[in-house]
Short mmCIF file of C-alpha atoms in Angstrom, two decimals:
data_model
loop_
_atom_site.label_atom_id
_atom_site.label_comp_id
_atom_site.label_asym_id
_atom_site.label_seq_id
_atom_site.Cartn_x
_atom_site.Cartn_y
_atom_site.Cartn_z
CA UNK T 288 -142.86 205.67 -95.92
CA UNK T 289 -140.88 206.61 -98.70
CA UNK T 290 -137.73 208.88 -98.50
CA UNK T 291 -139.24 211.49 -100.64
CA UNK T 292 -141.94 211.78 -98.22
CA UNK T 293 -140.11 211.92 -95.27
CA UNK T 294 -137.84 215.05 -96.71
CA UNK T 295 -140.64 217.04 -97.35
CA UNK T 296 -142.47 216.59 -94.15
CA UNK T 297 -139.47 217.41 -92.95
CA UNK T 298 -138.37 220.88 -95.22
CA UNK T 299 -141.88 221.90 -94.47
CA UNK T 300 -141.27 221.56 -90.52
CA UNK T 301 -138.22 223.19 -90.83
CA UNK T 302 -139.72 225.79 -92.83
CA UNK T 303 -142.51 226.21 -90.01
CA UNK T 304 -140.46 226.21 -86.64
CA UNK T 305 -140.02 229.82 -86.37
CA UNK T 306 -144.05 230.13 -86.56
CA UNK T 307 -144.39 227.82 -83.95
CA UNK T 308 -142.05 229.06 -81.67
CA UNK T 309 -143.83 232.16 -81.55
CA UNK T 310 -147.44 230.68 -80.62
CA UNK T 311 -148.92 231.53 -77.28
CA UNK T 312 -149.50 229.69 -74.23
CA UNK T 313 -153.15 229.63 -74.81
CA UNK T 314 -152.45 228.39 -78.67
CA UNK T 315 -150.60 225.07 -76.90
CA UNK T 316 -153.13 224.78 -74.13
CA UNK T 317 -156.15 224.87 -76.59
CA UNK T 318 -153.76 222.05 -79.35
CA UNK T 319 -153.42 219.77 -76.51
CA UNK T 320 -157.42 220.28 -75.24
CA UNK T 321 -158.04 219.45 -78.68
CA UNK T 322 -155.89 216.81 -78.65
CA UNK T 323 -157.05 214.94 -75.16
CA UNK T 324 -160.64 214.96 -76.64
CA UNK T 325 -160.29 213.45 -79.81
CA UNK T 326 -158.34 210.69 -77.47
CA UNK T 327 -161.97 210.56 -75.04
CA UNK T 328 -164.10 210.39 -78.40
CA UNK T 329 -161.64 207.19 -80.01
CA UNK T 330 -161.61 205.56 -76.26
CA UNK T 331 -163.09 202.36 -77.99
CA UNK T 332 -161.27 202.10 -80.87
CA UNK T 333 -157.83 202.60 -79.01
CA UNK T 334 -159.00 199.73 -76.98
CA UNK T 335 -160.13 197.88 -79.84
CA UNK T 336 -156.77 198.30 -81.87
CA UNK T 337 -154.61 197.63 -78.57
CA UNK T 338 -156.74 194.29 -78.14
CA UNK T 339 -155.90 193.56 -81.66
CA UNK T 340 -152.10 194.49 -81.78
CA UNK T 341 -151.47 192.94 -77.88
CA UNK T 342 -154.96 190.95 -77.31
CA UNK T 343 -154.97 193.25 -74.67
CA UNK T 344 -157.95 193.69 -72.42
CA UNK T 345 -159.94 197.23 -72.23
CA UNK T 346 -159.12 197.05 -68.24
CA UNK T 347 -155.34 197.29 -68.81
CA UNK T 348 -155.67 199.12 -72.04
CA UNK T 349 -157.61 201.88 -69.25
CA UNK T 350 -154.84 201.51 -66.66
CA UNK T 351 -151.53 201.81 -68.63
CA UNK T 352 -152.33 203.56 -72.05
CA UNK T 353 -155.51 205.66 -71.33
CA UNK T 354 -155.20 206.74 -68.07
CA UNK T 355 -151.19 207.83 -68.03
CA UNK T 356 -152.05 209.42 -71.12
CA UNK T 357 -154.80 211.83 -70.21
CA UNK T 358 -152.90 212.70 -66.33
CA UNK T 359 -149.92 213.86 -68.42
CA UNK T 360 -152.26 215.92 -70.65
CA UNK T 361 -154.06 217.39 -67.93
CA UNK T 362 -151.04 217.85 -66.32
CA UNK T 363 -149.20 219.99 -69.11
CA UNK T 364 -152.42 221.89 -69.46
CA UNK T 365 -153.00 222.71 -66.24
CA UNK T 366 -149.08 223.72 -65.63
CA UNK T 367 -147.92 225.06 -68.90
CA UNK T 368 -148.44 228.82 -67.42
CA UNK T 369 -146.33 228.12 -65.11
CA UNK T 370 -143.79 226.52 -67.21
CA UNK T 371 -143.27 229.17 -69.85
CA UNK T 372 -143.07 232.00 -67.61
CA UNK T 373 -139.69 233.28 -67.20
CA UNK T 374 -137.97 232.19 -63.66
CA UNK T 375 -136.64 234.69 -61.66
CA UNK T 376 -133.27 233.80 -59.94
CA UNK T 377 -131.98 235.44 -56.18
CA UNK T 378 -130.10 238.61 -56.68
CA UNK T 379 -126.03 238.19 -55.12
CA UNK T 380 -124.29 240.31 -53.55
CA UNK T 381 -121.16 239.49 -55.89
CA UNK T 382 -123.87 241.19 -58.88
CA UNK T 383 -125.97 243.36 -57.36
CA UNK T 384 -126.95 245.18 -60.34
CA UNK T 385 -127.85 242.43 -62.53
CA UNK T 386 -131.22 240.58 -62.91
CA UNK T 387 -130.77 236.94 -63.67
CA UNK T 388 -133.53 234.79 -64.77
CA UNK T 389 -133.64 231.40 -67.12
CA UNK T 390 -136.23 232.11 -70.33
CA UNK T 391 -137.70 229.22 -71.94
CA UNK T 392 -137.84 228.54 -75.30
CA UNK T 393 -138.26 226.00 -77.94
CA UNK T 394 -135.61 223.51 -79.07
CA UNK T 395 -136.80 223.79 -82.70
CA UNK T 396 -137.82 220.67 -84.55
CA UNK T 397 -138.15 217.43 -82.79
CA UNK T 398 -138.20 213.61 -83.85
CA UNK T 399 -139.86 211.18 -81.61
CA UNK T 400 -138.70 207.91 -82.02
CA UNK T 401 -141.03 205.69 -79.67
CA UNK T 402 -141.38 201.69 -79.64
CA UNK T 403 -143.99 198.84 -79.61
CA UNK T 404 -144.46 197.92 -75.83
CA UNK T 405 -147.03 201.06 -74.94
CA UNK T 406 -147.69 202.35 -78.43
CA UNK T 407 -150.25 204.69 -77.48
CA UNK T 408 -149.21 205.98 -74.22
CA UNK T 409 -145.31 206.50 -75.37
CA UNK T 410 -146.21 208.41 -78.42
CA UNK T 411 -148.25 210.89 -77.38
CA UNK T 412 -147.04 211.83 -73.59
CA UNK T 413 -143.72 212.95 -75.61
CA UNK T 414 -145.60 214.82 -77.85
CA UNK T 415 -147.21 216.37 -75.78
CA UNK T 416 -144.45 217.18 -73.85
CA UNK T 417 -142.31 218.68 -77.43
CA UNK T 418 -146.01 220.30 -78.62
CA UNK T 419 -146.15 222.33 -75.37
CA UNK T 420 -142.38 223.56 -75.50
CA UNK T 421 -143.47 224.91 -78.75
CA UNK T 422 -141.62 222.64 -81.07
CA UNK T 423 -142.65 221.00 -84.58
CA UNK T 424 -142.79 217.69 -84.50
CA UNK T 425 -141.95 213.94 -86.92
CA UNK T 426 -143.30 211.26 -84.87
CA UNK T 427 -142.01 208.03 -85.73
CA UNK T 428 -144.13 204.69 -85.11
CA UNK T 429 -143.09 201.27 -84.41
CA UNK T 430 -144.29 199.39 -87.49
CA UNK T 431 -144.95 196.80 -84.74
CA UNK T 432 -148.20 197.96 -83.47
CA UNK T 433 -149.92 198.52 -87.28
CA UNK T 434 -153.93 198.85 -85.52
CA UNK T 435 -152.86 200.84 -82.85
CA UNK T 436 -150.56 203.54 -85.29
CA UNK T 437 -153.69 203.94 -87.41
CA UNK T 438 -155.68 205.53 -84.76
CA UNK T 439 -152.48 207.84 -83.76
CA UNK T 440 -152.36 208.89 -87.48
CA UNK T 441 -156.29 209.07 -87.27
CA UNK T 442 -156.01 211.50 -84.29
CA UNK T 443 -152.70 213.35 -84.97
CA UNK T 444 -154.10 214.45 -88.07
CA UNK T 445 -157.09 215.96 -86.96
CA UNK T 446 -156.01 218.00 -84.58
CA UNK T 447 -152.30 219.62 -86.26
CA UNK T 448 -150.88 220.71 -89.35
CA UNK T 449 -148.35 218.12 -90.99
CA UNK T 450 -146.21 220.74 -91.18
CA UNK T 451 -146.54 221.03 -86.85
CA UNK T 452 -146.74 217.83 -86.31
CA UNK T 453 -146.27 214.61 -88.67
CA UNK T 454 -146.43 210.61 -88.25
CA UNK T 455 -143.82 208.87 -89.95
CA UNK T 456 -144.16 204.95 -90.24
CA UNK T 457 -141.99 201.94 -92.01
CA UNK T 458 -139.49 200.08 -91.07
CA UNK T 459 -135.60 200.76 -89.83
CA UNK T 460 -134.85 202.13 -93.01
CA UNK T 461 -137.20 205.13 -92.18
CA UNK T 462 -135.85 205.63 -88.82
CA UNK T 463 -132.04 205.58 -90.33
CA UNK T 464 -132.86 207.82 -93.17
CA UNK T 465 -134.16 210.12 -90.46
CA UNK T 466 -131.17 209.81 -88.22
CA UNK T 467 -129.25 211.59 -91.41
CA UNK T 468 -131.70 214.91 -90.80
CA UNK T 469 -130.88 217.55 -88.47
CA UNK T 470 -132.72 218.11 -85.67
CA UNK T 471 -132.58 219.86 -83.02
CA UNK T 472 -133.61 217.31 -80.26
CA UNK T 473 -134.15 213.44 -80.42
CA UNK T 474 -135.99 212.13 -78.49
CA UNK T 475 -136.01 207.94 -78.63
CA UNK T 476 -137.07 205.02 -76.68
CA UNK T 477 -135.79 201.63 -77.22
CA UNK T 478 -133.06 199.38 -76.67
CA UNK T 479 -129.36 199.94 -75.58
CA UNK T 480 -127.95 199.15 -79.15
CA UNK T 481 -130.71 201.18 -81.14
CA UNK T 482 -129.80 203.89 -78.47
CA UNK T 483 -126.16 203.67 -79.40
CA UNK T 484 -126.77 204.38 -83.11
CA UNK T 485 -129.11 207.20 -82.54
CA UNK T 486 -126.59 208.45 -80.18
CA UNK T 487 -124.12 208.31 -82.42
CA UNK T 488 -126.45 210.23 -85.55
CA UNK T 489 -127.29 212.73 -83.08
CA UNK T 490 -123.38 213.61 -82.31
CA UNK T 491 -122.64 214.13 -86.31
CA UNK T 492 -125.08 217.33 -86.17
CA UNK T 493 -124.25 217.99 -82.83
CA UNK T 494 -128.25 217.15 -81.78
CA UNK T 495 -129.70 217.04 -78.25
CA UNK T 496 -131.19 213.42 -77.21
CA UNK T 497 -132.70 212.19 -74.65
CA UNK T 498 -132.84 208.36 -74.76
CA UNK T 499 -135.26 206.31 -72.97
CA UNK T 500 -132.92 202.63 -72.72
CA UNK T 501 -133.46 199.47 -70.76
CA UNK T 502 -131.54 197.07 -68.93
CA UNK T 503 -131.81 194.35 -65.87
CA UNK T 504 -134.07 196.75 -63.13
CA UNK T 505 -133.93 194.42 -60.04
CA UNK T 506 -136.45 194.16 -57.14
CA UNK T 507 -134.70 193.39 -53.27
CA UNK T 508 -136.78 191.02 -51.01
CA UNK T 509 -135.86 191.89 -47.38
CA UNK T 510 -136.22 188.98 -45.01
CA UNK T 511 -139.45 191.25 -42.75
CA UNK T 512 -141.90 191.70 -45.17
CA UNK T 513 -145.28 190.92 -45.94
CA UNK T 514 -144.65 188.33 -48.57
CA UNK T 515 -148.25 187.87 -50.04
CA UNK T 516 -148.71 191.46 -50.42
CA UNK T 517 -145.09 192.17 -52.17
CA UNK T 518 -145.53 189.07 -54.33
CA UNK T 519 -148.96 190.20 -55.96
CA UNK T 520 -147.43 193.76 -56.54
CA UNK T 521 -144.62 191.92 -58.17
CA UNK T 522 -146.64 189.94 -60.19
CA UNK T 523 -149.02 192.66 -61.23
CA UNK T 524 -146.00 195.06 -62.29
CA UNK T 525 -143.77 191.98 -64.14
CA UNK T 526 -146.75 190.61 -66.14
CA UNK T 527 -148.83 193.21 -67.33
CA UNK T 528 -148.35 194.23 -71.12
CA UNK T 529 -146.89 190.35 -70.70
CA UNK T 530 -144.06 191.65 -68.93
CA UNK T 531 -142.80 193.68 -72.56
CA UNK T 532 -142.10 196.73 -70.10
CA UNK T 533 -138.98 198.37 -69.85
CA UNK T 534 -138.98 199.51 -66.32
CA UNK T 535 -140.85 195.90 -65.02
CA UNK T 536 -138.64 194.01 -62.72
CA UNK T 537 -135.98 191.85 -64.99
CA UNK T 538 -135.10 189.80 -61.66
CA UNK T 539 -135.16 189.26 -57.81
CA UNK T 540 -133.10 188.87 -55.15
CA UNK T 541 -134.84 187.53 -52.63
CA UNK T 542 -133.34 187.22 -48.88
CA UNK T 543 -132.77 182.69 -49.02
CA UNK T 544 -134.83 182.34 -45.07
CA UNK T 545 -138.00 183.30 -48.09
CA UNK T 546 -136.86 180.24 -50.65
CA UNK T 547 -139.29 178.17 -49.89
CA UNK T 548 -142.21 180.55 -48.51
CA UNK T 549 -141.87 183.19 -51.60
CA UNK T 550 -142.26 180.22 -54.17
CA UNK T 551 -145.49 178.71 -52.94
CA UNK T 552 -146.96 182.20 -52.82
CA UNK T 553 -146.08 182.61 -56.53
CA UNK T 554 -147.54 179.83 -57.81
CA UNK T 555 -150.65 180.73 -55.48
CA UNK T 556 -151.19 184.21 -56.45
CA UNK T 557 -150.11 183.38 -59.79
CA UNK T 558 -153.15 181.30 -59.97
CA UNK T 559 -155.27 183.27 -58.46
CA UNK T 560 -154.55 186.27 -60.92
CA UNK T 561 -154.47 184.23 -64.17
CA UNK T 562 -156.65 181.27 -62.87
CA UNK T 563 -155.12 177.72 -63.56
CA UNK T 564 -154.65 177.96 -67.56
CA UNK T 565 -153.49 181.95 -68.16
CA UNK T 566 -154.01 180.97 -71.75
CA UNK T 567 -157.71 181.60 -71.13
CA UNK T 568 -157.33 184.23 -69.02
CA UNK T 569 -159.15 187.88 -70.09
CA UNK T 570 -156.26 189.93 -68.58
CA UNK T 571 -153.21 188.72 -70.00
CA UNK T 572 -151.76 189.85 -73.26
CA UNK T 573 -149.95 188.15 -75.91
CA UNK T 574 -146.42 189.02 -77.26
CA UNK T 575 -146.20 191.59 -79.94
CA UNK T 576 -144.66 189.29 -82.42
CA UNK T 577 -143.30 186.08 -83.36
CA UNK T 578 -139.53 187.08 -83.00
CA UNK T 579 -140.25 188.04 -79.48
CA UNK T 580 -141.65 184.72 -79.21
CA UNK T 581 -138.80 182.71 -80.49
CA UNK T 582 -136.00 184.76 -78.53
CA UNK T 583 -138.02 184.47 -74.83
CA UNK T 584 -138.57 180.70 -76.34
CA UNK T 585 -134.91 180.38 -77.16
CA UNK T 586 -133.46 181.89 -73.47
CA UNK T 587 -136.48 179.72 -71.60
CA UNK T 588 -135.47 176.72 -73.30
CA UNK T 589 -131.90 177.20 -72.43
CA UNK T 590 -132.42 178.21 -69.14
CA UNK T 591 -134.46 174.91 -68.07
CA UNK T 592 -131.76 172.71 -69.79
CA UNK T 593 -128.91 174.45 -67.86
CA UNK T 594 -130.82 173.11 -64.36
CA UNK T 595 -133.09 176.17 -63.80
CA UNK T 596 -136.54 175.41 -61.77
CA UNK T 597 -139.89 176.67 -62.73
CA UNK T 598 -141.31 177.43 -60.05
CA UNK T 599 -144.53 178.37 -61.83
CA UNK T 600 -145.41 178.71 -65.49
CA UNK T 601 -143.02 177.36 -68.32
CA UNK T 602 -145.85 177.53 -70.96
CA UNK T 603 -145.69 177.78 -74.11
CA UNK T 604 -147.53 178.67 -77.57
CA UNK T 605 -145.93 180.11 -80.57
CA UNK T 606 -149.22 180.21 -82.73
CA UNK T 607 -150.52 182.03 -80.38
CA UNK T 608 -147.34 184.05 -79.23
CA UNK T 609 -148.37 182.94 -75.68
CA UNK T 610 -145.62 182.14 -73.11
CA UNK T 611 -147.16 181.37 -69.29
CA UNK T 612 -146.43 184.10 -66.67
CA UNK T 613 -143.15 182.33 -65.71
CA UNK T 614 -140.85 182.24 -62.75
CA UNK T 615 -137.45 180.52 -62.08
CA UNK T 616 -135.37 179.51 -59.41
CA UNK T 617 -131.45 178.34 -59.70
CA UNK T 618 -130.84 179.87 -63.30
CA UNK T 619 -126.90 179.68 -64.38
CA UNK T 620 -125.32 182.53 -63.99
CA UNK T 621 -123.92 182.97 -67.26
CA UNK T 622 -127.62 182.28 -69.04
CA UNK T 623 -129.04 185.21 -71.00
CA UNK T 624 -132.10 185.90 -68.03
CA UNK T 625 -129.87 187.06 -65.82
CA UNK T 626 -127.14 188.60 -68.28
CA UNK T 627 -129.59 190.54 -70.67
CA UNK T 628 -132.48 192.15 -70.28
CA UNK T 629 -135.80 190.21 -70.69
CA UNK T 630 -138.63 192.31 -71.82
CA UNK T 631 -140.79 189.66 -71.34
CA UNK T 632 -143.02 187.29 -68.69
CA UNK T 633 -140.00 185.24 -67.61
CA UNK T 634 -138.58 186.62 -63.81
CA UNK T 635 -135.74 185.09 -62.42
CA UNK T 636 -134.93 184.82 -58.64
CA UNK T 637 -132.03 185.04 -57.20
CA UNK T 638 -131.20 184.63 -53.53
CA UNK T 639 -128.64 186.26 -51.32
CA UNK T 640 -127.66 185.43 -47.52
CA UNK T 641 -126.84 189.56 -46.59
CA UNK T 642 -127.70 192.36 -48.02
CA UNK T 643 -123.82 193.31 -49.38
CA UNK T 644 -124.01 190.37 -51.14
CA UNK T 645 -127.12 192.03 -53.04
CA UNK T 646 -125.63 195.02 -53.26
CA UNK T 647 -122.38 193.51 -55.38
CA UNK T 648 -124.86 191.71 -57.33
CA UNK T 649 -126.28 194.74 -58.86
CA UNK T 650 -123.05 197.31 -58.74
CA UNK T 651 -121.66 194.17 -61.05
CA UNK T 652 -124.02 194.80 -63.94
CA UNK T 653 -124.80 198.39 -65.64
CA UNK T 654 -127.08 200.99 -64.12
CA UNK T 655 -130.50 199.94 -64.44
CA UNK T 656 -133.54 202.03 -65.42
CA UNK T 657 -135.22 201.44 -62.28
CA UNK T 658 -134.54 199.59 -58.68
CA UNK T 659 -137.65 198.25 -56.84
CA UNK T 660 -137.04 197.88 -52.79
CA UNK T 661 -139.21 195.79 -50.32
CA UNK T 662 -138.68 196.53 -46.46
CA UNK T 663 -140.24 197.28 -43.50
CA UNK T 664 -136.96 198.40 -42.31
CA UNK T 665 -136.62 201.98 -43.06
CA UNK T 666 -132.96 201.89 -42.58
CA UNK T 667 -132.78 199.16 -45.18
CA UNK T 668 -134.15 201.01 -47.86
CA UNK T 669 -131.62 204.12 -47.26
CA UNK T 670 -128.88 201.69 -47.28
CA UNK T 671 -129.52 200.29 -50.70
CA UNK T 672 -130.74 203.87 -52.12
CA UNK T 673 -126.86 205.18 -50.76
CA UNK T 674 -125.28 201.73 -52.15
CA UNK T 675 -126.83 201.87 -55.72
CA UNK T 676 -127.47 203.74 -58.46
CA UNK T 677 -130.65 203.51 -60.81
CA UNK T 678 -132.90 205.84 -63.27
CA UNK T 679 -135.27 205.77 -59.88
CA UNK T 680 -136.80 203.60 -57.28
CA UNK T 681 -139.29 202.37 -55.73
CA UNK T 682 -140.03 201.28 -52.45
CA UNK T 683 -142.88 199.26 -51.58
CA UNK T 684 -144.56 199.54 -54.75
CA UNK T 685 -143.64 198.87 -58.38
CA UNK T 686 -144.03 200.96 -61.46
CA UNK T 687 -145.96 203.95 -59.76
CA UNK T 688 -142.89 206.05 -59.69
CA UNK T 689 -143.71 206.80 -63.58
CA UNK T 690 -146.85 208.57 -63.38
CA UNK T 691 -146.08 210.93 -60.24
CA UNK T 692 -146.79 213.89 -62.00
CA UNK T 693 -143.93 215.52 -60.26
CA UNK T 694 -141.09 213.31 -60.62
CA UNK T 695 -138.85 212.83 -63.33
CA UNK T 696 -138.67 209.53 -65.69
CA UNK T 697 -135.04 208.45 -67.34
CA UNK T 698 -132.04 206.20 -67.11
CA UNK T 699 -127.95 206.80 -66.08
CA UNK T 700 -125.63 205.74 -68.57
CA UNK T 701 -126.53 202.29 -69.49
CA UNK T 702 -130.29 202.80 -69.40
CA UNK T 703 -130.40 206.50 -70.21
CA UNK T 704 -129.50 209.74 -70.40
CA UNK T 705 -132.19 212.81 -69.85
CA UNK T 706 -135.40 212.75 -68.31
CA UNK T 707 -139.01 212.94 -69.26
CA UNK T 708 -142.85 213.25 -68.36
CA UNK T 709 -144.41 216.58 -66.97
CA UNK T 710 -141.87 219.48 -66.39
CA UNK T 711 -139.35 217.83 -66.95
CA UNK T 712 -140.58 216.29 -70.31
CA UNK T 713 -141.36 219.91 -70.97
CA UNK T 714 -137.69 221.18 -70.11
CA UNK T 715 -135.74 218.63 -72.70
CA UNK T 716 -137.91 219.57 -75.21
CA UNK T 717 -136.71 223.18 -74.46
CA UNK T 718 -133.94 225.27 -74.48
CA UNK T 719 -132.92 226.75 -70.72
CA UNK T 720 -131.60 230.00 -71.70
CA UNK T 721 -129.98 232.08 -69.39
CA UNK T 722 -130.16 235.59 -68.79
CA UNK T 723 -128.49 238.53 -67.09
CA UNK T 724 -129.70 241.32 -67.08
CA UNK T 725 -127.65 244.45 -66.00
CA UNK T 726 -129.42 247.79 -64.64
CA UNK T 727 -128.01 250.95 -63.49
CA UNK T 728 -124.21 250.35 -64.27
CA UNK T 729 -122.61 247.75 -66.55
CA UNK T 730 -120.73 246.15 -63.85
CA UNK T 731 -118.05 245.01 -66.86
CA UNK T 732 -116.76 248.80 -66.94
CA UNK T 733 -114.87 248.38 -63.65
CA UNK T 734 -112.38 246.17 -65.57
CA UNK T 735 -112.09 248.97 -68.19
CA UNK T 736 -108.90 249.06 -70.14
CA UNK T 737 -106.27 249.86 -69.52
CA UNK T 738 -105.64 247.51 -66.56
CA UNK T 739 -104.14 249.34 -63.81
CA UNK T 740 -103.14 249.30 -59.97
CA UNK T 741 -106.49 250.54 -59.35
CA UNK T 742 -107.91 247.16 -61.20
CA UNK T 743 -105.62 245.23 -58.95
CA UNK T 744 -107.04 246.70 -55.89
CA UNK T 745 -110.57 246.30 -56.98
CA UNK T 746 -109.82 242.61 -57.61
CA UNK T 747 -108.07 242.33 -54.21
CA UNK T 748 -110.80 244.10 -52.59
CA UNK T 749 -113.22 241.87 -54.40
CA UNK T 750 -111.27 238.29 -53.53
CA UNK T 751 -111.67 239.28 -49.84
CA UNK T 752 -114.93 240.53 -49.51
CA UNK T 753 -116.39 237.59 -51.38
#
């Protein structure tokens, strides 16, 4: 998009915020109605375009796009009374007289900076999430996903005002020239170095961000688990979207009494997902692009020459910007799989003897975005919860801890800082303002000037009784 464009989407916004701001409860309700039934009425042609951007099926298209998208919807919807309403805070003792309650209200005007892997679901859950706190809103496209951007653009327009809420697309250039705006919150997903620039934009109009990062999320084996069962959740959760998720399992540690057991049941249940070629297989997607072909191709390629096994997988297609659901055994140390973070349907496995030995693994590399835990010992999962730190966890599962409607989604340092999705998507996008509220007496006029031995014994009096 060209600059000129983008600045007067953007004066108009500006120009527009204070209207916005003002608009009811029932005015964002019925935008975001609106806005969950054009998504029902374009089902097909969101699959269609996802197919085409991802070759990915209508099944998956249903369970990780579709579906996340119209809980959060219904969600916001449903809750947004709730939300805007002012919340009341105890009354102290140490104020008796004053009310205190936090009031909601809108940042201002947004950008949403949002990536390639999920390009429907990402885009509009934090839109929704900005639209309901009563914000205007530049939405800004991966120029990765072209099909599935056209029926965002199709919808977006339909249902608001460009002034309310735009789509900008293009290349870097039109996310830096939008980095040099000022807005009131950023919101961005995407990588750690992407994250550091628009960190860094942000600070030079002293913007709130919340940024959605990455980074290497492991998954602990224990020894006393059902191995079948935690395999195929591992294998559903790594290599759907063709593992190009950012809170999918980057690697494994794995208890070493499991070496031998936990790599027959990949290749079994690998199989039995993908059947023996998943080249042919209906369910699995494709890479976005080929430069995320040739980098997974590059740090495979290295891998298997520095002595790692493949356990299962290893294949490869550039044409088709195909690589096999692949997992590794014995990787170096020092190769990029287990140093950077994958995004992709490679998973390393690394074994450990006890579970400190885990533990130091992961404390040795940056706060991951998420931390997946397998046990049938209770008391191992609260020792590795207590040990570690991560954006969240799972235990026993993978992945499902991002569509609780209830819990929050974000990273610590590394891979994040704020949190999104359902109130709390709705609470960065706004402003917590606090409020006190004094009846009766002003309880400032007991400090009146001029300060005397009667303020001194009112502060005494105060220090002791409190």
């Amino acid at each position: 998009m060209l600059k000129a464009d983008i600045d007067r989407i953007y004066r108009a916004q500006v120009a527009y915020k204070e209207t916005v701001k003002h608009t009811s409860v029932k005015n964002r309700q019925s935008w975001l109605r609106i806005l969950l039934s054009h998504i029902t009425a374009a089902e097909r042609s969101i699959e269609y375009a996802l197919y085409t951007d991802f070759h990915k099926s209508s099944t998956e298209t249903a369970v990780t796009e579709l579906l996340a998208v119209r809980w959060e919807l219904r969600n916001i919807i449903k809750s947004l009374p709730k939300w805007m309403r002012d919340k009341r805070l105890p009354r102290t003792m140490k104020m008796p007289n004053v009310r205190a309650y936090l009031h909601y209200e809108p940042k201002g005007n947004s950008l949403i900076i949002t990536p390639w892997n999920y390009p429907f679901l990402l885009p509009l859950v934090h839109l929704a999430a900005s639209v309901a706190a009563g914000n205007t809103v530049i939405l800004k496209l991966s120029e990765h996903s072209p099909k599935t951007n056209e029926i965002i653009r199709k919808i977006v327009s339909e249902v608001f005002p460009e002034e309310h809420v735009a789509i900008v697309e293009g290349d870097s250039s039109s996310s830096t020239h939008l980095l040099k705006l000022k807005f009131d919150h950023i919101h961005f997903t995407g990588s750690q170095e992407v994250g550091k620039i628009v960190a860094k934009a942000a600070a030079e109009h002293l913007c709130e961000v919340t940024l959605e990062l990455g980074g290497k999320s492991p998954a602990i084996v224990d020894r006393n688990v059902n191995l079948k069962r935690v395999v195929k959740n591992l294998i559903w959760a790594k290599f759907i979207n063709a593992g190009q998720t950012c809170i999918a399992s980057d690697y494994l540690l794995v208890h070493r009494h499991l070496r031998q057991e936990i790599e027959t049941t990949f290749k079994t249940e690998i199989e039995n997902a993908f059947g023996k070629n998943p080249l042919h297989s209906p369910d699995y997607a494709r890479l976005i692009n080929i430069a995320q072909f040739d980098r997974l191709d590059n740090v495979l390629q290295e891998a298997i020459v520095s002595g790692a096994n493949v356990i299962s997988g290893g294949q490869r297609d550039r044409h088709l910007k195909y690589i096999a659901p692949t997992v590794l055994s014995n990787v170096s140390k020092n190769s990029d799989l287990l140093q950077k973070e994958i995004f992709g349907p490679i998973l390393p496995i690394v074994y450990y003897g006890h579970i400190q030995e885990a533990i130091d693994y992961i404390n040795a590399r940056p706060k991951p975005l998420a931390l997946y835990i397998f046990s049938n010992d209770p008391l191992f999962g609260r020792h590795i919860l207590r040990h570690t730190t991560a954006g969240s966890t799972c235990i026993n599962d993978a992945m499902i801890q991002i569509m609780h409607p209830h819990l929050p989604f974000g990273g610590v340092n590394h891979s994040g800082t704020g949190k999104s999705l359902g109130h709390y998507g709705y609470k960065s996008f706004s402003h917590e303002r606090a409020v006190a509220e004094a009846q009766i007496h002003p309880l400032s006029s007991i400090f009146w000037y001029p300060y005397t031995e009667r303020t001194n014994t009112v502060l005494q009096w105060l220090n002791k009784l409190f």
